[in-house]
GROMACS .gro file of C-alpha atoms in nm:
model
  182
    1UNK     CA    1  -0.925   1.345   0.179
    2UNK     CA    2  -0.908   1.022   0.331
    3UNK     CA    3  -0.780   1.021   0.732
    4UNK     CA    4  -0.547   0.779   0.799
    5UNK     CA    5  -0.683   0.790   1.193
    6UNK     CA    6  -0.996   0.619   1.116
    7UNK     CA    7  -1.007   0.295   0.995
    8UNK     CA    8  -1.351   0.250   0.994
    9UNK     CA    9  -1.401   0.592   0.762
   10UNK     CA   10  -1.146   0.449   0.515
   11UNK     CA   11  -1.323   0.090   0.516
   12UNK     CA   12  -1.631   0.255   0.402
   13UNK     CA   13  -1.478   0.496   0.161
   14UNK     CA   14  -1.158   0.308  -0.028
   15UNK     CA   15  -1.179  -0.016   0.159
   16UNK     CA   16  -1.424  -0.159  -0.060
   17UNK     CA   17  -1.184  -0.102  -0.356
   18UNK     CA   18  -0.862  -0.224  -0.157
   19UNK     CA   19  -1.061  -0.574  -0.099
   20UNK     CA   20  -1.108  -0.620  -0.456
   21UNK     CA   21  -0.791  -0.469  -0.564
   22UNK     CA   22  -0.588  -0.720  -0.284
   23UNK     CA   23  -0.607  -1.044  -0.470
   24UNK     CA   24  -0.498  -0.885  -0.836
   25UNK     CA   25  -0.183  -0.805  -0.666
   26UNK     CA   26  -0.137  -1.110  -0.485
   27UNK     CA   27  -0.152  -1.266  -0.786
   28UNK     CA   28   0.057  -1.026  -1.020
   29UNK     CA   29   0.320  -1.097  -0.736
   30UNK     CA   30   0.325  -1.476  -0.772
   31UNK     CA   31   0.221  -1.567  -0.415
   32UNK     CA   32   0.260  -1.910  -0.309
   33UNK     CA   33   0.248  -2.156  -0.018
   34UNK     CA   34   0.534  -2.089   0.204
   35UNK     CA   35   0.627  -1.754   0.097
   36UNK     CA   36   0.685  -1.519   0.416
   37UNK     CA   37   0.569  -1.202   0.284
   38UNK     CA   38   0.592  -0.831   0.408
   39UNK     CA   39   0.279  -0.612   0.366
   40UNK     CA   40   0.431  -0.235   0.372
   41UNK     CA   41   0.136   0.003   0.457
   42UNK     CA   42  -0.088  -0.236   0.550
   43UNK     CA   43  -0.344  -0.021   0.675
   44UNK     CA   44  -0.671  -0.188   0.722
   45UNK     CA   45  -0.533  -0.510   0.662
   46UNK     CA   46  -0.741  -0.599   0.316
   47UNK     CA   47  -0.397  -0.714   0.105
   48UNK     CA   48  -0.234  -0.904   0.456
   49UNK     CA   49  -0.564  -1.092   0.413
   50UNK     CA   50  -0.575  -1.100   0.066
   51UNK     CA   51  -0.166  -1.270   0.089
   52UNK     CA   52  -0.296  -1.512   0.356
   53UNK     CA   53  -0.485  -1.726   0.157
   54UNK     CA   54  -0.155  -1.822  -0.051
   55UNK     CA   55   0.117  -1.797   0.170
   56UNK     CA   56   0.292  -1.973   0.505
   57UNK     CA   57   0.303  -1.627   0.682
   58UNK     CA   58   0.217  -1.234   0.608
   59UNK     CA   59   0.320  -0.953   0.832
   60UNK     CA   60   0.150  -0.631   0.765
   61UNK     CA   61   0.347  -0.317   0.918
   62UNK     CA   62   0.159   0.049   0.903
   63UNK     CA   63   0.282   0.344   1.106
   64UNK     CA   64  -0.131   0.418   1.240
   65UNK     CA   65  -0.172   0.194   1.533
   66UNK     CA   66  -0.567   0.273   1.468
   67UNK     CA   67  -0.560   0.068   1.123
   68UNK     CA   68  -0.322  -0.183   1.299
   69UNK     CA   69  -0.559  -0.237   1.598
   70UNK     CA   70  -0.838  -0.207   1.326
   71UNK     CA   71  -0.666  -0.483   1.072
   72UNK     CA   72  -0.612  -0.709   1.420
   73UNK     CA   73  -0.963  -0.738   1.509
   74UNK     CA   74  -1.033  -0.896   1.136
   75UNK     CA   75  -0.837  -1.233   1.168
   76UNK     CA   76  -0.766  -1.491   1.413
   77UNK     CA   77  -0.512  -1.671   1.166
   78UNK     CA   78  -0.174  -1.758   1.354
   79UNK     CA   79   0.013  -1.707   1.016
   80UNK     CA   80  -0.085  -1.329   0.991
   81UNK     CA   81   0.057  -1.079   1.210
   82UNK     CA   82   0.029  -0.685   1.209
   83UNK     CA   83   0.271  -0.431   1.362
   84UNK     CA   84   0.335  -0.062   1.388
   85UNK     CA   85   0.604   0.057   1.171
   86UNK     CA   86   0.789   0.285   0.956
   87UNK     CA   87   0.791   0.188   0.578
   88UNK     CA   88   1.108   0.418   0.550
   89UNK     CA   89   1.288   0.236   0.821
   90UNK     CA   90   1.162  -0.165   0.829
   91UNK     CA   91   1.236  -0.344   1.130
   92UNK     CA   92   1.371  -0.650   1.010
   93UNK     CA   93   1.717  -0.813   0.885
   94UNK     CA   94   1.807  -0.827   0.498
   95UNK     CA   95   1.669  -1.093   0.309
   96UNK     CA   96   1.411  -1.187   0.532
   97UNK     CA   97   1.110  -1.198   0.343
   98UNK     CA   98   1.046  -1.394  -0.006
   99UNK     CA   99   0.781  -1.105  -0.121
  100UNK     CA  100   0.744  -0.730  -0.015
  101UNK     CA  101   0.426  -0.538  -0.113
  102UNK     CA  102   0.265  -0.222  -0.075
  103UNK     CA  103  -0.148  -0.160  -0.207
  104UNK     CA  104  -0.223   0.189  -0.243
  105UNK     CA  105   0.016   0.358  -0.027
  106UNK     CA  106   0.351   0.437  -0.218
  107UNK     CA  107   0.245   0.803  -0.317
  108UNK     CA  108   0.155   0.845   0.085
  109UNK     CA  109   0.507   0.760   0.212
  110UNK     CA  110   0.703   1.105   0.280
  111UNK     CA  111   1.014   0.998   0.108
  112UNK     CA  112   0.861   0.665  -0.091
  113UNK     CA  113   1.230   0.605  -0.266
  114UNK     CA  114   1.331   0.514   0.072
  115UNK     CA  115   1.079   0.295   0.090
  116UNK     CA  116   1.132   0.102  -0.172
  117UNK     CA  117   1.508   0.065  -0.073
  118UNK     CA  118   1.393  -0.070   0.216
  119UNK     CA  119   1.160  -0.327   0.070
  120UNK     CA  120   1.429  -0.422  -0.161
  121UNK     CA  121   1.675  -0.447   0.170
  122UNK     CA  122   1.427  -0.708   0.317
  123UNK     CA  123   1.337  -0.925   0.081
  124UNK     CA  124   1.519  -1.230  -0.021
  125UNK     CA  125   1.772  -1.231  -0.343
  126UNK     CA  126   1.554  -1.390  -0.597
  127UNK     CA  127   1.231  -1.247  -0.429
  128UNK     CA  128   0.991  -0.985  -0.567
  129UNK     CA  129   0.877  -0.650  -0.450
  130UNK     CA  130   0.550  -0.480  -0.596
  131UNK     CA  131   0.324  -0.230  -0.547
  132UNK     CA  132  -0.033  -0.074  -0.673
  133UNK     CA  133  -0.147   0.313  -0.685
  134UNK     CA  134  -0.467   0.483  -0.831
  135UNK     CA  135  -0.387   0.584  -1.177
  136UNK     CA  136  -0.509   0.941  -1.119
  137UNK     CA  137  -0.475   1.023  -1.500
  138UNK     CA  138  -0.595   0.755  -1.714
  139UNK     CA  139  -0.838   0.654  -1.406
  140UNK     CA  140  -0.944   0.648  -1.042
  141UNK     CA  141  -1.229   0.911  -1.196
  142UNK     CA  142  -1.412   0.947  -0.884
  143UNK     CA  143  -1.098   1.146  -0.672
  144UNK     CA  144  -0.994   1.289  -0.983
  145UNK     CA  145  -1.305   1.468  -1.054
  146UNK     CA  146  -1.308   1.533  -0.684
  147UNK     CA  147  -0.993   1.733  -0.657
  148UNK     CA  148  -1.038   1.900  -1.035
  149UNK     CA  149  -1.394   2.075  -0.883
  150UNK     CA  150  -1.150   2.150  -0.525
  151UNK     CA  151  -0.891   2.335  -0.724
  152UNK     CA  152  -1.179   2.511  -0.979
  153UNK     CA  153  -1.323   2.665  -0.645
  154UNK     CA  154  -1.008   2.668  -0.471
  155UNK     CA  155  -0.706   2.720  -0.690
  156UNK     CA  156  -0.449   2.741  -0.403
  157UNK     CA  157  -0.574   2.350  -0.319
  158UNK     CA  158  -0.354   2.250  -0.651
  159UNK     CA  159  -0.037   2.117  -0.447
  160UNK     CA  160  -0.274   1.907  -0.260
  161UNK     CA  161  -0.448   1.753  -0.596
  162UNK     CA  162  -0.387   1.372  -0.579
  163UNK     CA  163  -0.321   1.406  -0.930
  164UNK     CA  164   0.038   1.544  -0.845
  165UNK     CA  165   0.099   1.252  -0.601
  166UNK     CA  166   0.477   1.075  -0.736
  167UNK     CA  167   0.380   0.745  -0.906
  168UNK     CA  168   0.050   0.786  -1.002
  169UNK     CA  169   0.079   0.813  -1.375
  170UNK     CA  170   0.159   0.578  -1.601
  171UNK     CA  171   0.541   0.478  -1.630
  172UNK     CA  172   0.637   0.643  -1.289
  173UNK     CA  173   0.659   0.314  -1.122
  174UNK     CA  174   0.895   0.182  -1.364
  175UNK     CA  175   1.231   0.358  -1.266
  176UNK     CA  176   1.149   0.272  -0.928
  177UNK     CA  177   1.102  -0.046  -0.926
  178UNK     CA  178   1.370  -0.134  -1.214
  179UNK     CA  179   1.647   0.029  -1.112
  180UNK     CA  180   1.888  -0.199  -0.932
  181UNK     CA  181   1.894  -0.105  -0.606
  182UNK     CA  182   2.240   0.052  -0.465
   0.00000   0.00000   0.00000
């Protein structure tokens, strides 16, 4: 299981894949000079980064001041900034960013419909919101294989097989992120 209190242990284990996954989504989102975007679980910083290189100004929130203090040490560029925060409960006004996105983290937020409401709350009428998870399924064989051989040795490990994470199969994103928001 990946800790979310080292940084430097996720860098070396899924960090690699967040750098190369980053730039897909900035593009599937439509990034483009002078958007102000929101980067909801920013962790590490890799999709902040990733935003950067398209956009007037990125603000990556997290709720680990480790990754946020981690994700701070890789830029000096005055249009990024990083803060500690609480996907379920953003810290800024309606409509105040033009794009809201979230890489890989979704299916770790404790009550992730909440999140989304929020992202929807603060970003601009018009805007887009988006988000990328493993597809534990169809894909991502490495963790999947992982937790399969955890719950054949361990069958009480099941509730904690990534597998049963919300959105990580194909079509769970879709109500989520479809539904017009309330």
């Amino acid at each position: 299981m990946v800790s979310f209190f080292n940084p430097e242990g996720y860098e070396r284990l899924m960090g690699r894949w967040s750098h190369r996954l980053a730039p897909r989504l900035v593009e599937f989102a439509g990034i483009k000079d002078g958007d102000r975007v929101l980067d909801v679980g920013t962790g590490i910083g890799s999709l902040a980064l990733a935003v950067a290189t398209r956009c007037s100004e990125v603000v990556g929130i997290d709720p680990s001041s480790g990754y946020i203090e981690h994700a701070r040490k890789r830029t000096t560029d005055p249009r990024v900034r990083f803060e500690v925060g609480d996907a379920q409960k953003l810290p800024y006004p309606d409509a105040s960013f033009d794009k809201c996105l979230a890489l890989l983290v979704i299916n770790f937020i404790p009550d992730a419909s909440k999140a989304v409401a929020e992202m929807r709350r603060v970003t601009r009428p018009g805007g887009h919101v988006a988000a990328a998870v493993w597809d534990y399924n169809d894909g991502m064989t490495m963790l999947r294989t992982f937790w399969d051989v955890v719950v054949a040795l361990e069958p009480a490990a099941k509730p904690r097989h990534e597998g049963n994470m919300p959105f990580c199969r194909r079509g769970q994103n879709a109500v989520e992120w479809t539904t017009p928001a309330s």
